[in-house]
Coordinates of C-alpha atoms in Angstrom, one line a residue:
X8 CA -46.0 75.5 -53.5
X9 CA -49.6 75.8 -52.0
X10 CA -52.3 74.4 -53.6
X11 CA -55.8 76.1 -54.0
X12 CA -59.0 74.7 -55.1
X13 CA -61.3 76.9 -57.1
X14 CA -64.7 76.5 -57.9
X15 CA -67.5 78.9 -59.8
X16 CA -70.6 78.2 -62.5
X17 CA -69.2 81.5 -64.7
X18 CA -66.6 80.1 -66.7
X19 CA -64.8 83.8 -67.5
X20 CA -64.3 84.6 -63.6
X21 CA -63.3 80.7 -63.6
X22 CA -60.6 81.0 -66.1
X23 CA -59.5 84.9 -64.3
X24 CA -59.2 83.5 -60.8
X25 CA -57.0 80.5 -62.0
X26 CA -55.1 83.0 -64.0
X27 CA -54.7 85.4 -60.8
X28 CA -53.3 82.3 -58.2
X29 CA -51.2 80.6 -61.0
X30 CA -49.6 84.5 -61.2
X31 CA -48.1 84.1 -57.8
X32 CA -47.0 80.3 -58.1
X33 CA -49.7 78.8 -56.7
X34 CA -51.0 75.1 -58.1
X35 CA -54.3 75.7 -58.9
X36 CA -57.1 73.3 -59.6
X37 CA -60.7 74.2 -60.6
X38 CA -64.0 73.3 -60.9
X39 CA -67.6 74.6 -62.2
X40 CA -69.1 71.4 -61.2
X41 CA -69.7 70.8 -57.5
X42 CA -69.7 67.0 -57.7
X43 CA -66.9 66.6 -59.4
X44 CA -64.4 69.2 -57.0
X45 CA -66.3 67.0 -53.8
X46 CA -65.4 64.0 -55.5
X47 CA -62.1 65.3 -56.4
X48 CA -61.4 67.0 -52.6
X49 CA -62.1 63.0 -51.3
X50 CA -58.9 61.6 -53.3
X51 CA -56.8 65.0 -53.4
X52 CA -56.0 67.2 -50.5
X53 CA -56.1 71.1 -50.7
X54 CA -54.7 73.7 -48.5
X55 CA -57.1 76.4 -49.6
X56 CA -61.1 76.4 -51.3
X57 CA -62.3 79.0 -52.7
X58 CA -65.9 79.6 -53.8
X59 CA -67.7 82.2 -56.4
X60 CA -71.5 81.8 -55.2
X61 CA -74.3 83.0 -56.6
X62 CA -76.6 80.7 -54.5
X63 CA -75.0 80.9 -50.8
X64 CA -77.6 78.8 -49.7
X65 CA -76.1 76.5 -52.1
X66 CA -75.3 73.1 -49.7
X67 CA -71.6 73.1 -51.2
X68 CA -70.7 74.8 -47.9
X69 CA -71.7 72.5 -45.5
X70 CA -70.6 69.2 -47.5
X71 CA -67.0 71.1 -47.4
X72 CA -67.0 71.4 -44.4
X73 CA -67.6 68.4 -43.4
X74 CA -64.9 66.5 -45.3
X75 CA -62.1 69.2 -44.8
X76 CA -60.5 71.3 -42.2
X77 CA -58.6 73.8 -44.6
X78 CA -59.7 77.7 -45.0
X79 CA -62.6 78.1 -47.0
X80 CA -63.1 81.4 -48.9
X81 CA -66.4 82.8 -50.5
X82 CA -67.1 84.9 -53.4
X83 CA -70.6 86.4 -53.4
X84 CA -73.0 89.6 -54.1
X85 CA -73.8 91.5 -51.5
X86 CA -75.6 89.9 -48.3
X87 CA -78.0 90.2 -45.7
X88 CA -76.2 90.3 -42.1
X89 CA -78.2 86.6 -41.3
X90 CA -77.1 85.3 -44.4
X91 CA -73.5 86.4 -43.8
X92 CA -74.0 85.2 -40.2
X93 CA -75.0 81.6 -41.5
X94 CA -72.0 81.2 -43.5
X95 CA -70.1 81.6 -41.1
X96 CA -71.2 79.2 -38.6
X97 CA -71.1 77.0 -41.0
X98 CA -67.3 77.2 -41.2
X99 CA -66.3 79.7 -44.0
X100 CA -63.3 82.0 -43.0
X101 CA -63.7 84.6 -45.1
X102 CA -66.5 85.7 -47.2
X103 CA -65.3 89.0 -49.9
X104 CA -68.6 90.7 -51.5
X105 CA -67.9 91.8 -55.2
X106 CA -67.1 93.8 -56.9
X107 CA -63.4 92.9 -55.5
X108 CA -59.7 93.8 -56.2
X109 CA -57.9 90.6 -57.4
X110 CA -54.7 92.0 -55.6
X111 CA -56.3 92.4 -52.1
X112 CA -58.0 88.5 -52.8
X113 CA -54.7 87.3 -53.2
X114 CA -53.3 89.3 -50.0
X115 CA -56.4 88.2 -48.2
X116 CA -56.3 84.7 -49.0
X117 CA -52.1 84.4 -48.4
X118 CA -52.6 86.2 -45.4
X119 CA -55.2 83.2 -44.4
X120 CA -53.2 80.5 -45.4
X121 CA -50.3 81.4 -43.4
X122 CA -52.3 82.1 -39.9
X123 CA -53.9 78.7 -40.7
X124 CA -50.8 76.5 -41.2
X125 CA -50.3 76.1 -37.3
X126 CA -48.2 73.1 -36.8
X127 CA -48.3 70.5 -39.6
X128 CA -49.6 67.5 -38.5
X129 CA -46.6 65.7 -40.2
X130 CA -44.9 67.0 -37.0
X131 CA -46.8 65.1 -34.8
X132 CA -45.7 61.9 -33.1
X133 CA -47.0 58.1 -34.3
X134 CA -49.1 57.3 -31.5
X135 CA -49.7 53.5 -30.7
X136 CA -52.1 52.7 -27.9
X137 CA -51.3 49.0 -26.5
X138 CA -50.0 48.0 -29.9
X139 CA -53.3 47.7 -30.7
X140 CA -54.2 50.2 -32.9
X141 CA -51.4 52.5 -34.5
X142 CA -51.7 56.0 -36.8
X143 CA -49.2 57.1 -38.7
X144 CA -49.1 61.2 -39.4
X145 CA -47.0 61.1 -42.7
X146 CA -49.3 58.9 -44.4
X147 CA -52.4 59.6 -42.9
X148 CA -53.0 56.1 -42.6
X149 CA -54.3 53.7 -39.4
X150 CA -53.2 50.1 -38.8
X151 CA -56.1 48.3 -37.2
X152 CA -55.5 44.5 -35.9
X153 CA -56.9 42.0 -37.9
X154 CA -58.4 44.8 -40.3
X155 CA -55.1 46.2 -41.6
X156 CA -54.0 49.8 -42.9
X157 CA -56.6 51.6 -43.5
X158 CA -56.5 55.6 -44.8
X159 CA -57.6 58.4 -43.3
X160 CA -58.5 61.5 -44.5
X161 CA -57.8 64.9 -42.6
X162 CA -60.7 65.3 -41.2
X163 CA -60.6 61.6 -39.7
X164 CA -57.3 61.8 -38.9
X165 CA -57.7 65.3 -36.8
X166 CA -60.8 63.3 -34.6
X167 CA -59.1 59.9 -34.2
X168 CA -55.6 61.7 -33.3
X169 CA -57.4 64.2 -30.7
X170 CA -59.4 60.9 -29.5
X171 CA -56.5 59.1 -28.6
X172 CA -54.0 61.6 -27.3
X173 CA -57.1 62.0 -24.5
X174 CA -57.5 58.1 -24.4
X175 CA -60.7 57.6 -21.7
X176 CA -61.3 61.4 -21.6
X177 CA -65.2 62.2 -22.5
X178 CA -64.7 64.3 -25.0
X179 CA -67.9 66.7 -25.2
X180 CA -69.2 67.3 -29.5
X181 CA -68.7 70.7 -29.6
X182 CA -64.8 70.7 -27.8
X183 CA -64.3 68.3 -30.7
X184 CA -66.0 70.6 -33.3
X185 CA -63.7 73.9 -31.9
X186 CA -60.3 71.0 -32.1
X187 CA -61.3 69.4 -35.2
X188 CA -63.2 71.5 -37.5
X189 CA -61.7 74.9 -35.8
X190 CA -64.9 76.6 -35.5
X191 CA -68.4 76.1 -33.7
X192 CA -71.6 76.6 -34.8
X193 CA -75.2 75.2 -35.6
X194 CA -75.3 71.4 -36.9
X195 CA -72.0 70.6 -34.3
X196 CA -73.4 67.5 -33.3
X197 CA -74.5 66.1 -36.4
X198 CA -70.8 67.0 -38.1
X199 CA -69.3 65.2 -35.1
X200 CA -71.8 62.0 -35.7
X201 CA -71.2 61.7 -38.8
X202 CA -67.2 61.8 -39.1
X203 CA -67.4 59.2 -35.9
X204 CA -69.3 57.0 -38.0
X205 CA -66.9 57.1 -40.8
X206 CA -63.7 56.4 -38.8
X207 CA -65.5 53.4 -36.7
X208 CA -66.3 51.9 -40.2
X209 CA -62.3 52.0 -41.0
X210 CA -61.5 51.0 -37.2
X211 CA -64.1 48.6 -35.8
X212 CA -64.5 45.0 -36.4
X213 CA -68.6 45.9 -36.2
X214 CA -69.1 49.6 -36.5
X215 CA -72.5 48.8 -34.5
X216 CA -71.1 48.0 -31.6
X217 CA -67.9 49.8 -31.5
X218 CA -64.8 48.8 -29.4
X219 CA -62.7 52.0 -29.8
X220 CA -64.2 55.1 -30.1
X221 CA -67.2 55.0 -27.2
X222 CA -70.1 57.0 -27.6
X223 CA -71.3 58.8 -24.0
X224 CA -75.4 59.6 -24.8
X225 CA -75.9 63.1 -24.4
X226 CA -72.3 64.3 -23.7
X227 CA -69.4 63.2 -26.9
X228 CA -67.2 60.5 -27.2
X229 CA -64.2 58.8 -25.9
X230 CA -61.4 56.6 -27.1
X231 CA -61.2 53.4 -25.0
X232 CA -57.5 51.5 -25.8

């Protein structure tokens, strides 16, 4: 059953979109208060956001987007072609100006869901580099020596997978960006430096002077086994 997180400050087109996605068998969780769906998104997975937005300059966009990879999906009034342009670069899939048919929302967003299911990352192989450090797929979770398990989220789990299957590869900011995050735009660097600083504080002994994941000044990173 696919799982959708909704989000908007009216409470009557809260309670209507729930209503629409819960029509079609969906499991449906929502918010009208942005801390609490970002603190909730941290704990609990989703395979789908969507946002009803008055302010699209709102920050809720880019925080997302920086702790998820999943489709995002915007609500909003009309907007001017920069402002559309913005969101976009900022990672938002699809952005539907009201007024808006609930039926072609729902085609619109199952229609995203599908093209963005790719191959599950459940699929992919437990990778172990010299026995040092291992990650395990199904539970999202990395065994560091000395440290122990540690868990990842999907976000961490996308960089420190990619990382590794290109062990002593540079890997440039924004080829990580396109592989992790599935999208460029401005602000790549500054996503990429702040999801490596996450994972190094799961991963290194002293995140300050990092063993593992090896930044290159002015080009990316690499993984060093």
């Amino acid at each position: 059953m696919p799982q959708i997180y909704i989000f908007s400050h009216d409470l009557a087109e809260l309670r209507l979109l729930t209503y629409t996605f819960q029509q079609i068998d969906w499991n449906v969780l929502s918010w009208s208060n942005e801390n609490e769906l970002l603190q909730e998104l941290e704990v609990m997975p989703s395979q789908m956001i969507l946002l009803s937005l008055v302010d699209v300059d709102s920050p809720l966009v880019k925080l997302l987007r920086e702790m998820t990879i999943v489709p995002i999906v915007i609500i909003s009034d009309y907007l001017a072609e920069k402002q559309h342009i913005d969101l976009l670069e900022q990672g938002v899939d699809i952005i539907i100006t009201r007024p808006y048919s609930m039926r072609v929302l729902q085609s619109q967003i199952s229609a995203l869901l599908r093209r963005s299911t790719g191959v599950p990352i459940t699929l992919l192989p437990e990778i172990g580099i010299e026995t040092e450090l291992i990650i395990d797929n199904k539970t999202y979770t990395v065994n560091v020596p000395q440290i122990g398990i540690q868990k990842l989220s999907k976000l961490e789990f996308s960089l420190l997978y990619l990382l590794m299957t290109h062990a002593e590869q540079i890997m440039p900011a924004n080829v990580l960006v396109e592989r992790v995050w599935g999208y460029a735009g401005e602000g790549s660097v500054d996503l990429v430096r702040r999801l490596v600083y996450r994972v190094r504080k799961k991963i290194e002994k002293d995140p300050s002077k990092p063993q593992f994941i090896i930044t290159v000044p002015s080009i990316g990173y690499k993984f060093q086994p």
